[in-house]
């Protein structure tokens, strides 16, 4: 592999630095907390995580307590308690699985759907605010390159990481609300 040019080295350092800053913001859940503050102050960040998991696996008969526990990497009893809080707030509904009456299927209620839409609007508003002075071509290029970069990281982890790391990347769904 040929040696990287000075410009390539600088570009790699910029990417690395930006990834670190993004990781720190992600760890603090900046977008999720902003959305909660603006849209649903009664909710907690874990509630958004449950809604995110359920919205990604909601295909027929797939959104279960087990799917929530797996998607959030938490104990099923903890997932059950969080789901119960969302059911009490009329954000989620438990339904009986038609093929196995012992199983509960989680469904997002109309109130929950509206909440998700509002949270996504906050996220989109933040992105639009940050990029409002960017030329349309830059926004288009960034969206394609950023998606390609994230997909490349996911592919790399699947190909090179151990089982635990691969499992983390292959969590249900692709997008996140916060």
CSV table of C-alpha atoms in Angstrom, one decimal:
chain,number,residue,atom,x,y,z
A,1,UNK,CA,0.0,0.0,0.0
A,2,UNK,CA,1.6,3.3,-1.0
A,3,UNK,CA,2.3,6.0,1.6
A,4,UNK,CA,-0.4,8.5,2.2
A,5,UNK,CA,0.2,12.0,1.1
A,6,UNK,CA,0.3,14.9,3.6
A,7,UNK,CA,-3.2,16.0,2.5
A,8,UNK,CA,-4.5,12.5,3.0
A,9,UNK,CA,-3.0,12.3,6.5
A,10,UNK,CA,-4.6,15.6,7.4
A,11,UNK,CA,-7.9,14.4,6.0
A,12,UNK,CA,-7.7,11.2,8.1
A,13,UNK,CA,-6.9,13.3,11.2
A,14,UNK,CA,-10.0,15.5,10.6
A,15,UNK,CA,-12.2,12.5,10.2
A,16,UNK,CA,-10.8,10.9,13.3
A,17,UNK,CA,-11.3,14.1,15.3
A,18,UNK,CA,-14.8,14.5,14.0
A,19,UNK,CA,-15.6,10.9,14.9
A,20,UNK,CA,-14.4,11.5,18.5
A,21,UNK,CA,-16.5,14.7,18.9
A,22,UNK,CA,-19.5,12.9,17.4
A,23,UNK,CA,-19.0,9.9,19.8
A,24,UNK,CA,-19.0,12.2,22.8
A,25,UNK,CA,-22.2,13.9,21.7
A,26,UNK,CA,-23.8,10.6,21.0
A,27,UNK,CA,-22.8,9.2,24.4
A,28,UNK,CA,-24.5,12.2,26.0
A,29,UNK,CA,-27.5,11.6,23.8
A,30,UNK,CA,-27.7,15.3,22.7
A,31,UNK,CA,-30.4,14.9,20.0
A,32,UNK,CA,-32.6,12.5,22.1
A,33,UNK,CA,-32.4,14.9,25.1
A,34,UNK,CA,-33.2,17.9,23.0
A,35,UNK,CA,-36.2,16.0,21.5
A,36,UNK,CA,-37.5,15.0,24.9
A,37,UNK,CA,-37.2,18.5,26.2
A,38,UNK,CA,-39.1,20.0,23.3
A,39,UNK,CA,-41.6,17.2,22.6
A,40,UNK,CA,-42.2,14.9,25.5
A,41,UNK,CA,-40.7,16.0,28.9
A,42,UNK,CA,-42.5,13.2,30.7
A,43,UNK,CA,-40.4,10.6,28.8
A,44,UNK,CA,-36.9,9.3,29.6
A,45,UNK,CA,-34.2,8.6,27.1
A,46,UNK,CA,-34.7,4.8,27.6
A,47,UNK,CA,-38.3,5.3,26.5
A,48,UNK,CA,-37.0,6.7,23.2
A,49,UNK,CA,-34.8,3.7,22.9
A,50,UNK,CA,-37.7,1.3,23.3
A,51,UNK,CA,-39.8,3.2,20.7
A,52,UNK,CA,-36.9,3.1,18.3
A,53,UNK,CA,-36.5,-0.7,18.7
A,54,UNK,CA,-40.2,-1.3,18.4
A,55,UNK,CA,-40.5,0.9,15.3
A,56,UNK,CA,-37.6,-1.0,13.6
A,57,UNK,CA,-39.0,-4.5,14.4
A,58,UNK,CA,-42.7,-3.8,14.3
A,59,UNK,CA,-43.2,-6.0,11.2
A,60,UNK,CA,-46.0,-8.6,11.9
A,61,UNK,CA,-45.5,-10.4,15.2
A,62,UNK,CA,-41.9,-9.3,15.8
A,63,UNK,CA,-42.0,-6.5,18.3
A,64,UNK,CA,-41.8,-8.3,21.6
A,65,UNK,CA,-40.3,-7.8,25.0
A,66,UNK,CA,-37.5,-10.1,23.9
A,67,UNK,CA,-36.8,-8.0,20.8
A,68,UNK,CA,-36.7,-4.9,22.9
A,69,UNK,CA,-34.3,-6.5,25.4
A,70,UNK,CA,-32.1,-7.7,22.6
A,71,UNK,CA,-32.2,-4.4,20.7
A,72,UNK,CA,-31.3,-2.4,23.8
A,73,UNK,CA,-28.9,-5.0,25.2
A,74,UNK,CA,-30.8,-5.2,28.5
A,75,UNK,CA,-32.3,-7.8,30.7
A,76,UNK,CA,-35.9,-8.9,29.6
A,77,UNK,CA,-37.3,-7.9,33.0
A,78,UNK,CA,-35.9,-4.3,32.6
A,79,UNK,CA,-37.3,-4.2,29.1
A,80,UNK,CA,-40.7,-5.3,30.5
A,81,UNK,CA,-40.7,-2.6,33.1
A,82,UNK,CA,-39.9,0.1,30.5
A,83,UNK,CA,-42.6,-1.2,28.1
A,84,UNK,CA,-45.1,-1.2,31.0
A,85,UNK,CA,-44.3,2.5,31.6
A,86,UNK,CA,-44.9,3.3,27.9
A,87,UNK,CA,-48.2,1.2,27.9
A,88,UNK,CA,-49.3,3.2,30.9
A,89,UNK,CA,-48.6,6.4,29.0
A,90,UNK,CA,-50.6,5.1,26.0
A,91,UNK,CA,-47.5,5.2,23.8
A,92,UNK,CA,-47.3,1.5,23.3
A,93,UNK,CA,-50.0,-1.2,23.3
A,94,UNK,CA,-49.6,-4.9,24.1
A,95,UNK,CA,-51.6,-7.2,21.9
A,96,UNK,CA,-52.0,-11.0,21.9
A,97,UNK,CA,-50.0,-12.8,19.2
A,98,UNK,CA,-52.5,-14.6,17.0
A,99,UNK,CA,-50.1,-17.5,16.4
A,100,UNK,CA,-49.1,-17.9,20.1
A,101,UNK,CA,-51.5,-16.5,22.7
A,102,UNK,CA,-48.8,-16.7,25.3
A,103,UNK,CA,-46.8,-14.0,23.5
A,104,UNK,CA,-47.4,-10.3,23.6
A,105,UNK,CA,-46.8,-8.2,20.5
A,106,UNK,CA,-45.9,-4.5,21.0
A,107,UNK,CA,-47.6,-2.0,18.8
A,108,UNK,CA,-47.0,1.8,18.7
A,109,UNK,CA,-50.2,3.6,19.4
A,110,UNK,CA,-51.3,6.7,17.4
A,111,UNK,CA,-50.0,8.8,20.3
A,112,UNK,CA,-46.7,7.0,20.0
A,113,UNK,CA,-46.6,7.5,16.2
A,114,UNK,CA,-47.2,11.2,16.7
A,115,UNK,CA,-44.4,11.3,19.3
A,116,UNK,CA,-42.0,9.5,17.0
A,117,UNK,CA,-42.9,12.0,14.1
A,118,UNK,CA,-42.3,14.9,16.4
A,119,UNK,CA,-38.9,13.5,17.6
A,120,UNK,CA,-37.8,12.9,14.0
A,121,UNK,CA,-38.9,16.5,13.2
A,122,UNK,CA,-36.6,17.8,16.0
A,123,UNK,CA,-33.8,15.7,14.6
A,124,UNK,CA,-34.4,16.8,11.1
A,125,UNK,CA,-34.7,20.4,12.2
A,126,UNK,CA,-31.3,20.2,13.9
A,127,UNK,CA,-29.7,18.7,10.7
A,128,UNK,CA,-31.4,21.4,8.6
A,129,UNK,CA,-30.2,24.2,10.9
A,130,UNK,CA,-26.6,22.9,10.9
A,131,UNK,CA,-26.6,22.6,7.0
A,132,UNK,CA,-28.8,25.6,6.1
A,133,UNK,CA,-25.8,27.6,4.8
A,134,UNK,CA,-24.4,24.6,2.8
A,135,UNK,CA,-24.9,24.5,-1.0
A,136,UNK,CA,-27.4,21.8,-2.0
A,137,UNK,CA,-24.6,19.9,-3.8
A,138,UNK,CA,-22.6,19.7,-0.5
A,139,UNK,CA,-25.6,18.4,1.4
A,140,UNK,CA,-26.2,15.8,-1.3
A,141,UNK,CA,-22.5,14.8,-1.3
A,142,UNK,CA,-22.3,14.7,2.5
A,143,UNK,CA,-25.4,12.5,2.8
A,144,UNK,CA,-24.1,10.0,0.3
A,145,UNK,CA,-20.6,10.0,1.7
A,146,UNK,CA,-21.7,9.8,5.4
A,147,UNK,CA,-24.0,6.9,4.6
A,148,UNK,CA,-21.3,5.1,2.7
A,149,UNK,CA,-18.8,5.7,5.5
A,150,UNK,CA,-21.2,4.3,8.2
A,151,UNK,CA,-22.0,1.3,6.0
A,152,UNK,CA,-18.3,0.8,5.5
A,153,UNK,CA,-17.7,0.8,9.3
A,154,UNK,CA,-20.6,-1.7,9.7
A,155,UNK,CA,-19.2,-3.9,7.0
A,156,UNK,CA,-15.7,-3.8,8.5
A,157,UNK,CA,-17.0,-4.8,12.0
A,158,UNK,CA,-18.9,-7.7,10.5
A,159,UNK,CA,-15.9,-8.9,8.6
A,160,UNK,CA,-13.1,-8.3,11.2
A,161,UNK,CA,-14.6,-8.1,14.7
A,162,UNK,CA,-15.3,-10.8,17.2
A,163,UNK,CA,-18.8,-12.2,17.8
A,164,UNK,CA,-19.7,-9.6,20.4
A,165,UNK,CA,-18.8,-6.7,18.2
A,166,UNK,CA,-20.6,-8.2,15.2
A,167,UNK,CA,-23.7,-8.7,17.3
A,168,UNK,CA,-23.7,-5.0,18.3
A,169,UNK,CA,-23.6,-3.9,14.7
A,170,UNK,CA,-26.3,-6.3,13.7
A,171,UNK,CA,-28.8,-5.0,16.2
A,172,UNK,CA,-32.3,-4.8,14.8
A,173,UNK,CA,-32.8,-2.1,12.2
A,174,UNK,CA,-30.6,0.6,11.0
A,175,UNK,CA,-31.7,4.0,12.1
A,176,UNK,CA,-32.0,5.6,15.5
A,177,UNK,CA,-34.2,8.4,16.9
A,178,UNK,CA,-31.6,9.9,19.1
